[in-house]
Structure formats: structure tokens, C-alpha cells
Coordinates of C-alpha atoms in Angstrom, one line a residue:
X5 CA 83.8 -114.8 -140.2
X6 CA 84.6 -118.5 -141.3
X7 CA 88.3 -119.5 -140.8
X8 CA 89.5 -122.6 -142.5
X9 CA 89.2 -124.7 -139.5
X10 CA 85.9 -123.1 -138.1
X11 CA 82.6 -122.4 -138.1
X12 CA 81.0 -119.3 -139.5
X13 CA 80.2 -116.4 -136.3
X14 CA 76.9 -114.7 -137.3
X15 CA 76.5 -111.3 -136.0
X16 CA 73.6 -109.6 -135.8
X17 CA 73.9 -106.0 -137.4
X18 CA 71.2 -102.9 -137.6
X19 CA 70.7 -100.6 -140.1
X20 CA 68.4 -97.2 -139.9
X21 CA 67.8 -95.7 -143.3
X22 CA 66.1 -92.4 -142.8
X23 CA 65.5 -91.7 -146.0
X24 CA 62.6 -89.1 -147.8
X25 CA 59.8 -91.6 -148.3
X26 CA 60.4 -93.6 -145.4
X27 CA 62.3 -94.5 -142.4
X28 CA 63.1 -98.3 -142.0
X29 CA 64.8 -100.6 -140.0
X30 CA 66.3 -103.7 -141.6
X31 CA 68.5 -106.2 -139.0
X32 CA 70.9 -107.9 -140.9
X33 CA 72.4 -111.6 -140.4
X34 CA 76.0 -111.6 -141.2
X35 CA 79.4 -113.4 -142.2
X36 CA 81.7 -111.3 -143.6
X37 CA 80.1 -110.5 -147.0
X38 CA 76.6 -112.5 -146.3
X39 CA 74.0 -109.6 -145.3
X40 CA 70.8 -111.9 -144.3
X41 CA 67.4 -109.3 -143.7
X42 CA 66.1 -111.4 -140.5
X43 CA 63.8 -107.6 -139.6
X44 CA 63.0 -105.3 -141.9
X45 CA 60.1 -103.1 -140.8
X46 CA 59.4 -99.6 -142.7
X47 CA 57.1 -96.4 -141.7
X48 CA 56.0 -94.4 -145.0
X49 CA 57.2 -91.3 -143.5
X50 CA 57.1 -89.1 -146.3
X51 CA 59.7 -87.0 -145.1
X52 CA 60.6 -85.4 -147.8
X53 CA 57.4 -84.1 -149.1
X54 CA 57.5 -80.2 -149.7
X55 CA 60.9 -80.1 -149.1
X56 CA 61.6 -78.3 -152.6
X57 CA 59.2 -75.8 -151.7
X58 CA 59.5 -74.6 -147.9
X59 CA 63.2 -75.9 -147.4
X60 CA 61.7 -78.1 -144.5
X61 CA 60.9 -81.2 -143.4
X62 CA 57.3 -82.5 -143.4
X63 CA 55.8 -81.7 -140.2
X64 CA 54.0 -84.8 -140.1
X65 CA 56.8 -86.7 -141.4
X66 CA 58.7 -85.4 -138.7
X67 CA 56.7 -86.7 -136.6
X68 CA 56.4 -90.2 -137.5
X69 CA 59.5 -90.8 -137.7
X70 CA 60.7 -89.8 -134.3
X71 CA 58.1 -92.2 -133.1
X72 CA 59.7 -94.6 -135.8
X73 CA 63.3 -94.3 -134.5
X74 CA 62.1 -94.4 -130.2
X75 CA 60.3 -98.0 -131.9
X76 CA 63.2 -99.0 -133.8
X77 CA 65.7 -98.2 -130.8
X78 CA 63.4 -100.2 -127.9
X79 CA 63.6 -103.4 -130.7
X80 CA 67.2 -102.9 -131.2
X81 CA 68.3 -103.1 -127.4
X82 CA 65.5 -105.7 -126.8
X83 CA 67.4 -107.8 -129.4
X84 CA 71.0 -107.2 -127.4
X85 CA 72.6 -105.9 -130.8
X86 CA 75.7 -103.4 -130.2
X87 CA 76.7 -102.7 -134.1
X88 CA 74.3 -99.8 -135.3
X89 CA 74.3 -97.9 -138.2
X90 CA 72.0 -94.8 -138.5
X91 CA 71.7 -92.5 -141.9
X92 CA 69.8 -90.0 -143.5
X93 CA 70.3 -89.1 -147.1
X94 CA 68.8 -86.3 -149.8
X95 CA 65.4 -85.2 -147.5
X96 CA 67.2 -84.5 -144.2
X97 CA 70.4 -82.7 -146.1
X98 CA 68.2 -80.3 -148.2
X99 CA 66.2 -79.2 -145.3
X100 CA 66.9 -76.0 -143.5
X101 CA 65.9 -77.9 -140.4
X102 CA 67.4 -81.2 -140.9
X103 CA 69.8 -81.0 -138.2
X104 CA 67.7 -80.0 -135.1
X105 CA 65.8 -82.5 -136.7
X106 CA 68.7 -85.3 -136.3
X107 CA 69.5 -83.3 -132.9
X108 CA 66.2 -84.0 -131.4
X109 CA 66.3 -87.8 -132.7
X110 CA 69.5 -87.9 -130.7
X111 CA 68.3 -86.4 -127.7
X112 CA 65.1 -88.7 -127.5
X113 CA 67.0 -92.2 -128.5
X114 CA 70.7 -91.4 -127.5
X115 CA 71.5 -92.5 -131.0
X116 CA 73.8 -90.4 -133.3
X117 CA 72.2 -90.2 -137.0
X118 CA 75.0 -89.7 -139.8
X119 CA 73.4 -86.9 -142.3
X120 CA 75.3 -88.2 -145.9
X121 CA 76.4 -85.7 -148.2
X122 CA 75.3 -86.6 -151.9
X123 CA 78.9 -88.2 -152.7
X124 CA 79.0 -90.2 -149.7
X125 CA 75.3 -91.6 -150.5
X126 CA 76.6 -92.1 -153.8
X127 CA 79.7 -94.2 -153.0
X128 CA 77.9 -96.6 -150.1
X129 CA 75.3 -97.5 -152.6
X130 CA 78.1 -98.4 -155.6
X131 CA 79.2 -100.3 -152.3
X132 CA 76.5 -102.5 -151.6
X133 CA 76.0 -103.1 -155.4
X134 CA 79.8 -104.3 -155.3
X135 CA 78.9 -106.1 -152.0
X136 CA 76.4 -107.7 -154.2
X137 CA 78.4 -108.5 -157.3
X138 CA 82.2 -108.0 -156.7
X139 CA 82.9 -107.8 -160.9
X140 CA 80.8 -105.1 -161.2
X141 CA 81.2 -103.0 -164.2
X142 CA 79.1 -100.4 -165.3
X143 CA 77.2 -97.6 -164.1
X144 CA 75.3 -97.5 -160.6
X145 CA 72.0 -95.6 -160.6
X146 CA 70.1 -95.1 -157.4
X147 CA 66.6 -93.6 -157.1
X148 CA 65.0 -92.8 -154.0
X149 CA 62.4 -90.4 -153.0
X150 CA 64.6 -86.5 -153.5
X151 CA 67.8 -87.8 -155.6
X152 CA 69.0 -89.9 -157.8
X153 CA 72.8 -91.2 -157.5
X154 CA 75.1 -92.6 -160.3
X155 CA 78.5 -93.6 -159.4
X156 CA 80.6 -95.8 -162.5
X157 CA 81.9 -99.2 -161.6
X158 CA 85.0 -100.9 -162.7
X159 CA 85.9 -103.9 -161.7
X160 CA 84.1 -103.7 -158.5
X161 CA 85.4 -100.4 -157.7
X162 CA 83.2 -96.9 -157.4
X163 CA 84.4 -94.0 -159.0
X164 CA 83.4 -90.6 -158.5
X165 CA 79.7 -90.7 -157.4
X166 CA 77.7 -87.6 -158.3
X167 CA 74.0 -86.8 -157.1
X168 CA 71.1 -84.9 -158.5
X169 CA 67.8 -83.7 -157.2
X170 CA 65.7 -86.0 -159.5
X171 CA 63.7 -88.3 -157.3
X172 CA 60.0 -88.2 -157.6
X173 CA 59.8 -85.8 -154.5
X174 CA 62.1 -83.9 -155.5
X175 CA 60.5 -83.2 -158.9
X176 CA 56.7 -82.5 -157.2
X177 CA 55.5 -85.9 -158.8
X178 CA 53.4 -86.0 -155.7
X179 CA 52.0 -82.5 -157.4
X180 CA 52.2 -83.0 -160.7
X181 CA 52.9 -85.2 -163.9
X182 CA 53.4 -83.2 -166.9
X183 CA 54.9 -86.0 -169.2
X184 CA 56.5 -83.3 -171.8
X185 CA 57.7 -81.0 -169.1
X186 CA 59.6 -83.3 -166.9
X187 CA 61.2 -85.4 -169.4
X188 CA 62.4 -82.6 -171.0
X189 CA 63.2 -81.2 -167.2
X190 CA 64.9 -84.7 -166.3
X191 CA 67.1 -84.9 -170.1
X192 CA 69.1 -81.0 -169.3
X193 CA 70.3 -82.3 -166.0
X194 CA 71.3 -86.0 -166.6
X195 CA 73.1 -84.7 -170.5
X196 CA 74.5 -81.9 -168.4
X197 CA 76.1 -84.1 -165.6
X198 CA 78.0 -86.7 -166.6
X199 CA 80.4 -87.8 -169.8
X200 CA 81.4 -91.1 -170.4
X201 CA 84.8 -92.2 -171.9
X202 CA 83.3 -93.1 -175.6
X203 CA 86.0 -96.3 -175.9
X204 CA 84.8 -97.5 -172.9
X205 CA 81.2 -96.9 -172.0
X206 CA 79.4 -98.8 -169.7
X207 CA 77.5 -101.9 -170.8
X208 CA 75.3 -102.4 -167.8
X209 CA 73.4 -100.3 -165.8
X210 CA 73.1 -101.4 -162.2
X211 CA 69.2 -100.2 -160.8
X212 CA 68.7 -99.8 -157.3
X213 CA 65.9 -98.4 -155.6
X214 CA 61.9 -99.7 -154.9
X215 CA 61.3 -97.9 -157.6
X216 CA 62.7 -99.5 -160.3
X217 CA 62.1 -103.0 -158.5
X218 CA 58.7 -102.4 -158.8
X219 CA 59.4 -102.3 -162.6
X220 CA 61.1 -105.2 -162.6
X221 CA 58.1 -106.6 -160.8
X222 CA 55.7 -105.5 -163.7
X223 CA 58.6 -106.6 -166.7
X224 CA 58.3 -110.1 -164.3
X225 CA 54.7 -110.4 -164.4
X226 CA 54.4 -109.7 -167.9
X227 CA 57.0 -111.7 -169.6
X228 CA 55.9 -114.9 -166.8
X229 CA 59.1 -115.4 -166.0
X230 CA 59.7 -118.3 -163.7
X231 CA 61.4 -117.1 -160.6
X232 CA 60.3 -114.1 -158.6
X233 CA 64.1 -112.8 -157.4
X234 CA 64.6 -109.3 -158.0
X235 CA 68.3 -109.3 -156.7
X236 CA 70.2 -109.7 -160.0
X237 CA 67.3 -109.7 -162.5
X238 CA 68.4 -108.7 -165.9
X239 CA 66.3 -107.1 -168.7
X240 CA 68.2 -106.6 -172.2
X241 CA 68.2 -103.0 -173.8
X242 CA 65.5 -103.4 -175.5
X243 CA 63.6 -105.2 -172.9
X244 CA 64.0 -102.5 -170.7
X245 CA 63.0 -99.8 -173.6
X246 CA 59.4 -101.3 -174.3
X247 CA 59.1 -101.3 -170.4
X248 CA 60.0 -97.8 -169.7
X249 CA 57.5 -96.7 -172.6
X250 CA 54.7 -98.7 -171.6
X251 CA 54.8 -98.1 -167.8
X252 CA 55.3 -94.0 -168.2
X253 CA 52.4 -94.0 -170.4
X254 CA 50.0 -95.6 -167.9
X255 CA 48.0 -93.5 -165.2
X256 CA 48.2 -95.0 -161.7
X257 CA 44.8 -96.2 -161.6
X258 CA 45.7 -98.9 -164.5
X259 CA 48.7 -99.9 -162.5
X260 CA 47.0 -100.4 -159.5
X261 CA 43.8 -102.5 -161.1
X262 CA 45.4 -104.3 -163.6
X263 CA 49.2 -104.7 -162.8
X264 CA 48.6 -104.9 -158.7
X265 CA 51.0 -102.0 -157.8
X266 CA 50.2 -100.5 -155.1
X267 CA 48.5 -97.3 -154.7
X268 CA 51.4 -95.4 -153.3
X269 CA 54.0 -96.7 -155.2
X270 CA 52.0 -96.5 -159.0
X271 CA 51.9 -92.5 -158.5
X272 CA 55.6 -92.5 -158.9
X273 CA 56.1 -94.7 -161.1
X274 CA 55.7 -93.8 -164.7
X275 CA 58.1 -91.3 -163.5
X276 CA 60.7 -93.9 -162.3
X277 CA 60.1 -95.4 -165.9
X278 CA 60.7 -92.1 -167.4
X279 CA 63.8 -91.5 -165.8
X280 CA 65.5 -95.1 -166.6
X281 CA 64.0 -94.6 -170.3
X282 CA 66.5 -91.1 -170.4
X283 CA 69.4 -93.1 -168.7
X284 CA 68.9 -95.9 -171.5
X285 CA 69.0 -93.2 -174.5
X286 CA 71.9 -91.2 -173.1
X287 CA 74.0 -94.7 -172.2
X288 CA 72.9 -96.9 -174.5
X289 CA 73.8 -100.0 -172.1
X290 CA 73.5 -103.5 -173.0
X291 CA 71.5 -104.6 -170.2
X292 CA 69.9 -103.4 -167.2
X293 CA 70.6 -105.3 -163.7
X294 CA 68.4 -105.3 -161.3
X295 CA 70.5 -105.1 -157.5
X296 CA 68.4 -105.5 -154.6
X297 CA 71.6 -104.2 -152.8
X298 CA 72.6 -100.5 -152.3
X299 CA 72.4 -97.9 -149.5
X300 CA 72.3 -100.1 -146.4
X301 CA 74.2 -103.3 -147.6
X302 CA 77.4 -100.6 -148.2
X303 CA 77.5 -98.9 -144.9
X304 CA 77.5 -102.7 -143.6
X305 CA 80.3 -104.1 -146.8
X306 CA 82.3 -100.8 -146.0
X307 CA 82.8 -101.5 -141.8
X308 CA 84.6 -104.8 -142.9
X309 CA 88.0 -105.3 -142.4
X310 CA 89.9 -106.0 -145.3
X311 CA 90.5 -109.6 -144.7
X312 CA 86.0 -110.1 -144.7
X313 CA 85.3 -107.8 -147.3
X314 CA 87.4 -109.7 -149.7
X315 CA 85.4 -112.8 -148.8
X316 CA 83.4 -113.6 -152.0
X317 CA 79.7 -113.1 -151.2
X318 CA 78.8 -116.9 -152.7
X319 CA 80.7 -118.5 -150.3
X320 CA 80.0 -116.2 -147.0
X321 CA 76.2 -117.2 -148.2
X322 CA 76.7 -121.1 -148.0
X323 CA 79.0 -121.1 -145.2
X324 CA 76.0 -119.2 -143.4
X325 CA 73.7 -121.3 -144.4
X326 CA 75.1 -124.4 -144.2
X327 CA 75.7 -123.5 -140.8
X328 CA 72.0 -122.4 -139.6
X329 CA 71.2 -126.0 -141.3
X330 CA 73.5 -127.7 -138.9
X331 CA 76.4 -128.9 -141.7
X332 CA 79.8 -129.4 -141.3
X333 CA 82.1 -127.2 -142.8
X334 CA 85.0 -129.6 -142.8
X335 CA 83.0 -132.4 -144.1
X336 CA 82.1 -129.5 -146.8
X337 CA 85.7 -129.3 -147.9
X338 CA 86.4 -132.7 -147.5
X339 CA 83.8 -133.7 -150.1
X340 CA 85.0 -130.7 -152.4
X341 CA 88.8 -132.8 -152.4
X342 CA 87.4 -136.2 -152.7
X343 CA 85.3 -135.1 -156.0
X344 CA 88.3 -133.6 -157.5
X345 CA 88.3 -136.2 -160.2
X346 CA 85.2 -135.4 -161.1
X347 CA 85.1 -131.9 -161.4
X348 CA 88.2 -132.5 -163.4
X349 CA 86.2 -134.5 -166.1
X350 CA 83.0 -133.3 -166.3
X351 CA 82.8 -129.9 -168.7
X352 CA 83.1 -126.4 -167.0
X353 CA 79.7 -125.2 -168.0
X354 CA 79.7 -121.4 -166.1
X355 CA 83.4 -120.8 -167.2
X356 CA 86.4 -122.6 -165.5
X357 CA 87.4 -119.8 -162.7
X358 CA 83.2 -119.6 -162.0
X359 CA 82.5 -123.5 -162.1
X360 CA 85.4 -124.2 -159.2
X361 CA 83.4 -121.6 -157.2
X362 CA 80.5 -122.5 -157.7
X363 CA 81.8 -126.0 -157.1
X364 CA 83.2 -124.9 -154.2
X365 CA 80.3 -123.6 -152.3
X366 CA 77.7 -126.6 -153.4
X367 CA 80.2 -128.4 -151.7
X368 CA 79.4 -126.7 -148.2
X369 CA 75.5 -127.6 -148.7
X370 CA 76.3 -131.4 -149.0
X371 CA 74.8 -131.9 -145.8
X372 CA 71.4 -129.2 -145.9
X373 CA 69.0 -131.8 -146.8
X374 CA 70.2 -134.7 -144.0
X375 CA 68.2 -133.6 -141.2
X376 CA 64.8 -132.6 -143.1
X377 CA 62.0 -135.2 -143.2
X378 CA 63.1 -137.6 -145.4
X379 CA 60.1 -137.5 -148.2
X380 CA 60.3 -133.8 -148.6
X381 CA 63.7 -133.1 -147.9
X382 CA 64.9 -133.0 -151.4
X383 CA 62.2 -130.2 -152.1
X384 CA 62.7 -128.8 -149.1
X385 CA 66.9 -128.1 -150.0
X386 CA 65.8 -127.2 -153.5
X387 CA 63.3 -124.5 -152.0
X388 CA 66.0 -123.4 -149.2
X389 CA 69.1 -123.1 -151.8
X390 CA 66.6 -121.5 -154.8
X391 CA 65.2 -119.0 -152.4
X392 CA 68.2 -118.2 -150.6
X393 CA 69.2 -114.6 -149.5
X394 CA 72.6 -114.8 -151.5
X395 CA 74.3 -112.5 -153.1
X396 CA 76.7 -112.9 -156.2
X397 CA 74.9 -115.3 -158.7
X398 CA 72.9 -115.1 -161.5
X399 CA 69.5 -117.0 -161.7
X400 CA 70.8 -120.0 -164.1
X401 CA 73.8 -120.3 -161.1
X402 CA 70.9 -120.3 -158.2
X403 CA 69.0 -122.7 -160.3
X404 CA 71.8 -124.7 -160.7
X405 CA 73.1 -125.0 -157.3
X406 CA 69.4 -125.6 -156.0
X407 CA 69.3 -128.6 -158.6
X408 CA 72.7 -129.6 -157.2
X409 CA 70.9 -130.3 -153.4
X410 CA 68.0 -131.7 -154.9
X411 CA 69.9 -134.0 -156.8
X412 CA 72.1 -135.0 -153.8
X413 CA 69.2 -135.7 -151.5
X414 CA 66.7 -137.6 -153.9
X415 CA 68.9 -139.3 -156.8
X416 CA 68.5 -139.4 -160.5
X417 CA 65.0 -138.8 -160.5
X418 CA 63.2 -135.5 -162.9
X419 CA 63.3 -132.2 -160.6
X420 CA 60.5 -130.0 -159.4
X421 CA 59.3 -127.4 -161.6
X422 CA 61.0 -128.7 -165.0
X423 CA 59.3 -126.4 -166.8
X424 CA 60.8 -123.4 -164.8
X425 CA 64.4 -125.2 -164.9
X426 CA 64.0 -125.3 -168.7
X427 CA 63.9 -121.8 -168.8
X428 CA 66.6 -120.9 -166.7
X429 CA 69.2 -123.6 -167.6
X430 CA 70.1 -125.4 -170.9
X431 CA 70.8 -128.9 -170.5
X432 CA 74.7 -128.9 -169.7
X433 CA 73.8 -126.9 -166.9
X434 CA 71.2 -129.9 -165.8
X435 CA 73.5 -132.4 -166.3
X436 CA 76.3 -131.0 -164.3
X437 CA 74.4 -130.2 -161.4
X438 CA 72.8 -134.0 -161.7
X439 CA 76.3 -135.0 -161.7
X440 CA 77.6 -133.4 -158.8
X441 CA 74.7 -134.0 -156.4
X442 CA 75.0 -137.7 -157.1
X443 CA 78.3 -137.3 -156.4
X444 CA 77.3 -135.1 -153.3
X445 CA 75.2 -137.7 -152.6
X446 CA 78.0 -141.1 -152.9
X447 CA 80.1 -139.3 -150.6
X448 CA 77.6 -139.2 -147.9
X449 CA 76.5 -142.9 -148.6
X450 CA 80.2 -144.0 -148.7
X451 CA 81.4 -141.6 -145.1
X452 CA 78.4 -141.4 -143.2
X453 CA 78.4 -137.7 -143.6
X454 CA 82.0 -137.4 -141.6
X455 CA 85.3 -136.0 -142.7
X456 CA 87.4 -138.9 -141.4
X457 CA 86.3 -142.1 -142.9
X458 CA 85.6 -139.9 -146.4
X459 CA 89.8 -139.5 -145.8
X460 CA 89.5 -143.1 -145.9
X461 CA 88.4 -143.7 -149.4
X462 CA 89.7 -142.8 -152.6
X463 CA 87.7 -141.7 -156.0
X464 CA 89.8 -142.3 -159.6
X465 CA 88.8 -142.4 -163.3
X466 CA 90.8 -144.1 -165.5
X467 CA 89.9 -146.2 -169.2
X468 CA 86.0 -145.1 -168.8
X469 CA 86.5 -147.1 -165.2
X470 CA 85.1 -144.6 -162.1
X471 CA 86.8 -146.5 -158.8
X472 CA 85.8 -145.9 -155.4
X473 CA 88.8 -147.6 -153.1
X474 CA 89.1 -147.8 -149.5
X475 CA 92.0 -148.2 -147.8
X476 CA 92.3 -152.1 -146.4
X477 CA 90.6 -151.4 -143.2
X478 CA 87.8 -149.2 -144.3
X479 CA 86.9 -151.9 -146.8
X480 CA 83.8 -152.6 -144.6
X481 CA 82.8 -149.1 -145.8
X482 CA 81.9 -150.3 -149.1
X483 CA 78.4 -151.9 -149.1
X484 CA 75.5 -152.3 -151.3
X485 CA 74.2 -148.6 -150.7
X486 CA 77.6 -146.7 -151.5
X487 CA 77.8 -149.2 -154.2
X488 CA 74.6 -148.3 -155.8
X489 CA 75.3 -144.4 -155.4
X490 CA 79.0 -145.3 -157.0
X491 CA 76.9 -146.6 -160.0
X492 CA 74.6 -143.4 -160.2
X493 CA 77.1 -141.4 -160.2
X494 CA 79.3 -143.4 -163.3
X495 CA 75.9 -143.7 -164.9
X496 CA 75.6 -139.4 -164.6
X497 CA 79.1 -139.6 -166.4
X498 CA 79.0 -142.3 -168.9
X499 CA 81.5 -144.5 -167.3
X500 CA 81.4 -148.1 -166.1
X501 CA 82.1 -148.2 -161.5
X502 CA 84.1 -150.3 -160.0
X503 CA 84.8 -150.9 -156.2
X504 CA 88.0 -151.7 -154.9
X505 CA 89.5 -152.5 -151.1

């Protein structure tokens, strides 16, 4: 974790999900609330396949995942990490022979494998989808291969989380796909299992699972939507209602040839479309959020100490990455106090409480771009800050903050990719982040990149008149280069510059 006076301390962090398609290992990068995947390998175990019918594991799933977990324990200890985290979920707790199963695993790896009841699968996935997006508010709804968990979310807490056997495996979809039969099947249990309070429903329903990312992935596709991030991708109501009835209607063949699914995942899902189509009727949410956070991202979220888990997720991401990119954090805050005036005149465009963060953690990434090759480094931060494994914003806040870098490393010259920009973000949004990476970008002119001679030097507005002064012996400070970026930056503002010292 970052203190105010230090650098961020990445810690390397493993998680085993042994769930009933698969068995994967995902090594996590972290700060506090920043989970970074830096390994995530995955064996199709099928684990769970028969369970429902002999009450026991698949023999050959056994199998492969015992191999799996001796693989994944040799990579773990050849990568020195200590803080290991080991689950399995709906397969391994419905089986009559689950835990020999986990008993054997222990006695070939000397690793201890947590079986989760339903509840507690329930609540670690609400978990990671609040370690995602702390102002979560709605309902949770995780489908994996035997069950399907829904927990509701108020502001960013989990309630009650409640499980049912309705994941593909669970429901013989590798058997079978009567379309009337299981929808009908798949409506009795979901009306039967939960009641909402009518003056409060929830407005958003928070999908997690590969499942219903693969539907995102197809709803992506189709509408040519500009940025391929699943992790907070929202579809409206009725977005998400034309895509449920198109995709349970197809057979897997046309999902493979013509929509590039692959072969394993389109079997299962027009049934994964099915089931969200049921959720939407019976909830009638607003929107559906896609969160590529969930099972493992709350076992990690709920080992923090209080103190780390209340970090918010934006700025555990930029601290991390500023820091993998070799910026100073104190620089980063220096800059955020020196462009107080501003922030201060320039219009709030995400909301005021939102903009100050945001403002806040571009701030941090002032000094990504410096040490990239100078005629692609302003691409190069664009690409790094757009692409970035952070949690907590929407896609108009990623584009914006990615516009923010570019700005700051090339000046007031047209973006990359306008025609993606223009899709995510209206022109305030543009012309806030132009004016803040040119004012990213006079700082570093004016200080050299350093925390003490920025000190130095003074930013004021006052009658239309943006001043940069410098205190009588940094006047040297002020030459034709900071000058120039001064002017920029008035320019991005409508205001005349002046330079005084």
C-alpha cells in the first residue's frame, strides 16, 4: 500500500479457482484495491459434468485437475509467492466425493483447498464486484458452470447472497437444450427465490461470469462499439432484451461460424442468454453492467485490512502504474496542488465529488509518458492509460483520462482514434481532458518533472489573466519553453498568460 509519503509496495498474490468447468490459476499484482492479472492460465476441467446425475465428480475431470493444481503449485513456489488462496465452489460441494477429492489435492501439493458453501460464494463474488465499483447498487448475478449466485448491493455492501443450481451443468445443457422446458424450468426457481422491496428495486444488474462476457462480446461485435473492455460495459434494458432473444435462439454452429464463439463456450450459451432474459423480466433493471470482477477478486478485496480496502480502486490503479512506469508520486501530488486554480475554473464535467478524483489520479500519471521514445510516447500513454487493468471507471472516464496523458505528452494537436473518442465522450469531456494535460504538461516544462522547483512557482487566474510566477530566484525557471506551454494552456481556457518573477 501507498502512504502519503511513499511509494506504492506491489505484492504478488495467487488465486486457485477450482470451479465446475475449469480450474485456473490467475497471479494477481496488487496495491491495496488494484488486482493486476500478470498469470492467468486455465485447464477446461469439466469437473462438474454428471455431477447432477451420479452425485460425483468427473473422473476425468478429477484427473486433470490434480495434474492442474501439482502445475499450478511448482509455478507458484518457482515465483517465491507466500499469499495463496485456494477455492472450490458448486461442482466440488455437490459431490458425494468432493472432499477426498480436496483431501487428495492436499496430500499431493500440501495446499489446503477451502470448499465454499453457496452463501459464502455468493458474498465473495458481491465482493469483487464492490472491489470493482465501490457505489455499487443493485443486484449481483453470477453464473458459472453448476450455480448461479445473486446477492443485492447497496451502496457497495452485499446483502444476503442466495445460490441455485442453475448453471449450464447443472441443468444437463451439455445433454440437452429443450428451449420450452428449461425456461419454463429456470422461471419456478428464480420467481420462487427471491422478492425485492417494490419501492426500492434494483436498477442495475451486475453480470459476472464468462458466460455472460461472452455475450457482451457478441452485443460488442454487433453494435461496433469502439473499445473492446468488458470490465464495466453497460447494455440498457432493452439492449440487453434484443440480445438475450437473439443469442438463445441461435444453435451453436451459427455462433461459432458467424459470431467467432468458440466451440465450447457457444453450446452453453443461448442458455446463459436465456437465463439473463428471465432475470431482466422478473427485475426489470435499467441496465445491465458487465463486471469482469467477482469470485477471485473478493477472496483477495476481503483479506484487506480495513485501512486498504477503503482505498478507492482508481487511485490504487494509478499509483501502481505510475509506479511500474517509473513516476514520482510526490511530484504527482505536487502537480495536483499547483493546478488547483485550474481545476477550480474549468467546469466539473463527471460531477464535482467524481471530477476531483478523477483529477486526482491523472495527476499521478503526469510523468508516464517522459521516459517512452519521444515520437510515440504520446500514443504510447494513450494506449497504456486506455488499456489499463483498472477498476472503478466507466469507459467515457478511461477515455478521458487516456486523453488526459496524450494531451500532456504531445500538446494541442487532434487525438488518435477521434472517431472512437467521439463516441465515448461529448466535447466538454474533450475539452477538459485537453485542458488538463496541457496543464500536465506546463508543469513539467516549468519544474523539470521535480517536486521542489514546481514549489517554486505559483499558477493564478485573475481578470481573464492566467499567471505563472516564480519566486525571485527561480525566475531563471521561466523560459521560452514553459512560456509557450503557459500559453497552451491559457489558449485551452480562453484566457490571455502572463509570466511574472
Amino acid at each position: 500500500m501507498m502512504t502519503r509519503n511513499s511509494a506504492p509496495q506491489l505484492i504478488d498474490k495467487a488465486v486457485i479457482d477450482v470451479g465446475s468447468n475449469s480450474v485456473r490459476l490467475v497471479i494477481f499484482r496488487t496495491n491495496a484495491t488494484f488486482f493486476q492479472p500478470i498469470f492467468n492460465e486455465k485447464v477446461s476441467a469439466s469437473l462438474g459434468r454428471g455431477v447432477m446425475d451420479t452425485r460425483l465428480l468427473n473422473p476425468k475431470g478429477v484427473s486433470a485437475t490434480r495434474t492442474a493444481m501439482v502445475r499450478f503449485m511448482k509455478i507458484i513456489k518457482a515465483r517465491g509467492i507466500s499469499s495463496v488462496y485456494a477455492v472450490a465452489t458448486a461442482a466440488v460441494r455437490d459431490a458425494e466425493d468432493g472432499t477426498d477429492f480436496l483431501a487428495k489435492i492436499e496430500a499431493e501439493t500440501g495446499l489446503q483447498v477451502k470448499m465454499l458453501s453457496g452463501a459464502e460464494e455468493a458474498r465473495l463474488s458481491a465482493l469483487g464486484v464492490i472491489a470493482g465499483e465501490p457505489t455499487a447498487n443493485g443486484l449481483m448475478a453470477d453464473l458459472g458452470g453448476s450455480s448461479l449466485e445473486l446477492v443485492r448491493l447497496a451502496d457497495g455492501k452485499p446483502g444476503v447472497g442466495i445460490t441455485h443450481k442453475l448453471g449450464p451443468l447443472a441443468m444437463g445443457i451439455d445433454r440437452r437444450f429443450d428451449l420450452k422446458t428449461i425456461k419454463k424450468e429456470a422461471t419456478r426457481i428464480l420467481e420462487n427465490s427471491f422478492e425485492f422491496d417494490q419501492e426500492n428495486p434494483p436498477k442495475t444488474l451486475y453480470a459476472v461470469g464468462g458466460a455472460w462476457r461472452s455475450l457482451a462480446l457478441v452485443h460488442i461485435e454487433l453494435k461496433g462499439y469502439p473499445l473492446h473492455i468488458l470490465h464495466n460495459y453497460r447494455l440498457s434494458y432493452r439492449e440487453a432484451k434484443v440480445l438475450t432473444k437473439l443469442v438463445e435462439r441461435q444453435s451453436p454452429d451459427s455462433l461459432t461460424k458467424v459470431l467467432g464463439i468458440s466451440a465450447r463456450r457457444a453450446a452453453t450459451l443461448p442458455y446463459a442468454a436465456l437465463l439473463l432474459g428471465r432475470l431482466l423480466k422478473l427485475t426489470k433493471v435499467r441496465e445491465v453492467v458487465i463486471s469482469s470482477f467477482g469470485l477471485r477478486e473478493g477472496l483477495l478485496y476481503d483479506d484487506l485490512p480495513p485501512e486498504q480496502a477503503s482505498r478507492h480502486p482508481v487511485l490504487a490503479s494509478v499509483e501502481a502504474l505510475a509506479h511500474q512506469n517509473w513516476s514520482s508520486p510526490e511530484f504527482g501530488r505536487a502537480v495536483e496542488e499547483w493546478l488547483a486554480p485550474v481545476f477550480d475554473h474549468i467546469k466539473p464535467v463527471f460531477g464535482k465529488t467524481r471530477t476531483k478524483l478523477l483529477q486526482t489520479a491523472v495527476c499521478q500519471l503526469a510523468d508516464i509518458g517522459a521516459r517512452m521514445h519521444p515520437d510515440h510516447r504520446a500514443e504510447i500513454a494513450f494506449d497504456l492509460v486506455l488499456f489499463a487493468p483498472f477498476a472503478g471507471l466507466t469507459h467515457a472516464e478511461r477515455t478521458a483520462l487516456a486523453l488526459v496523458v496524450f494531451h500532456r505528452c504531445a500538446g494541442p494537436v487532434v487525438p488518435p482514434r477521434i472517431s472512437l473518442l467521439m463516441r465515448l465522450v461529448d466535447e466538454d469531456i474533450r475539452s477538459w481532458a485537453t485542458t488538463i494535460g496541457l496543464g500536465l504538461r506546463c508543469a513539467s516544462a516549468v519544474s523539470g518533472r521535480t517536486k521542489i522547483l514546481l514549489e517554486q512557482t505559483r499558477l493564478s487566474i485573475k481578470d481573464d489573466v492566467l499567471t505563472l510566477d516564480a519566486h525571485d530566484e527561480q525566475s531563471a525557471l521561466l523560459t521560452t519553453t514553459p512560456g509557450r506551454r503557459l500559453q497552451d494552456l491559457a489558449d485551452a481556457m480562453s484566457l490571455q498568460s502572463q509570466l511574472t518573477g
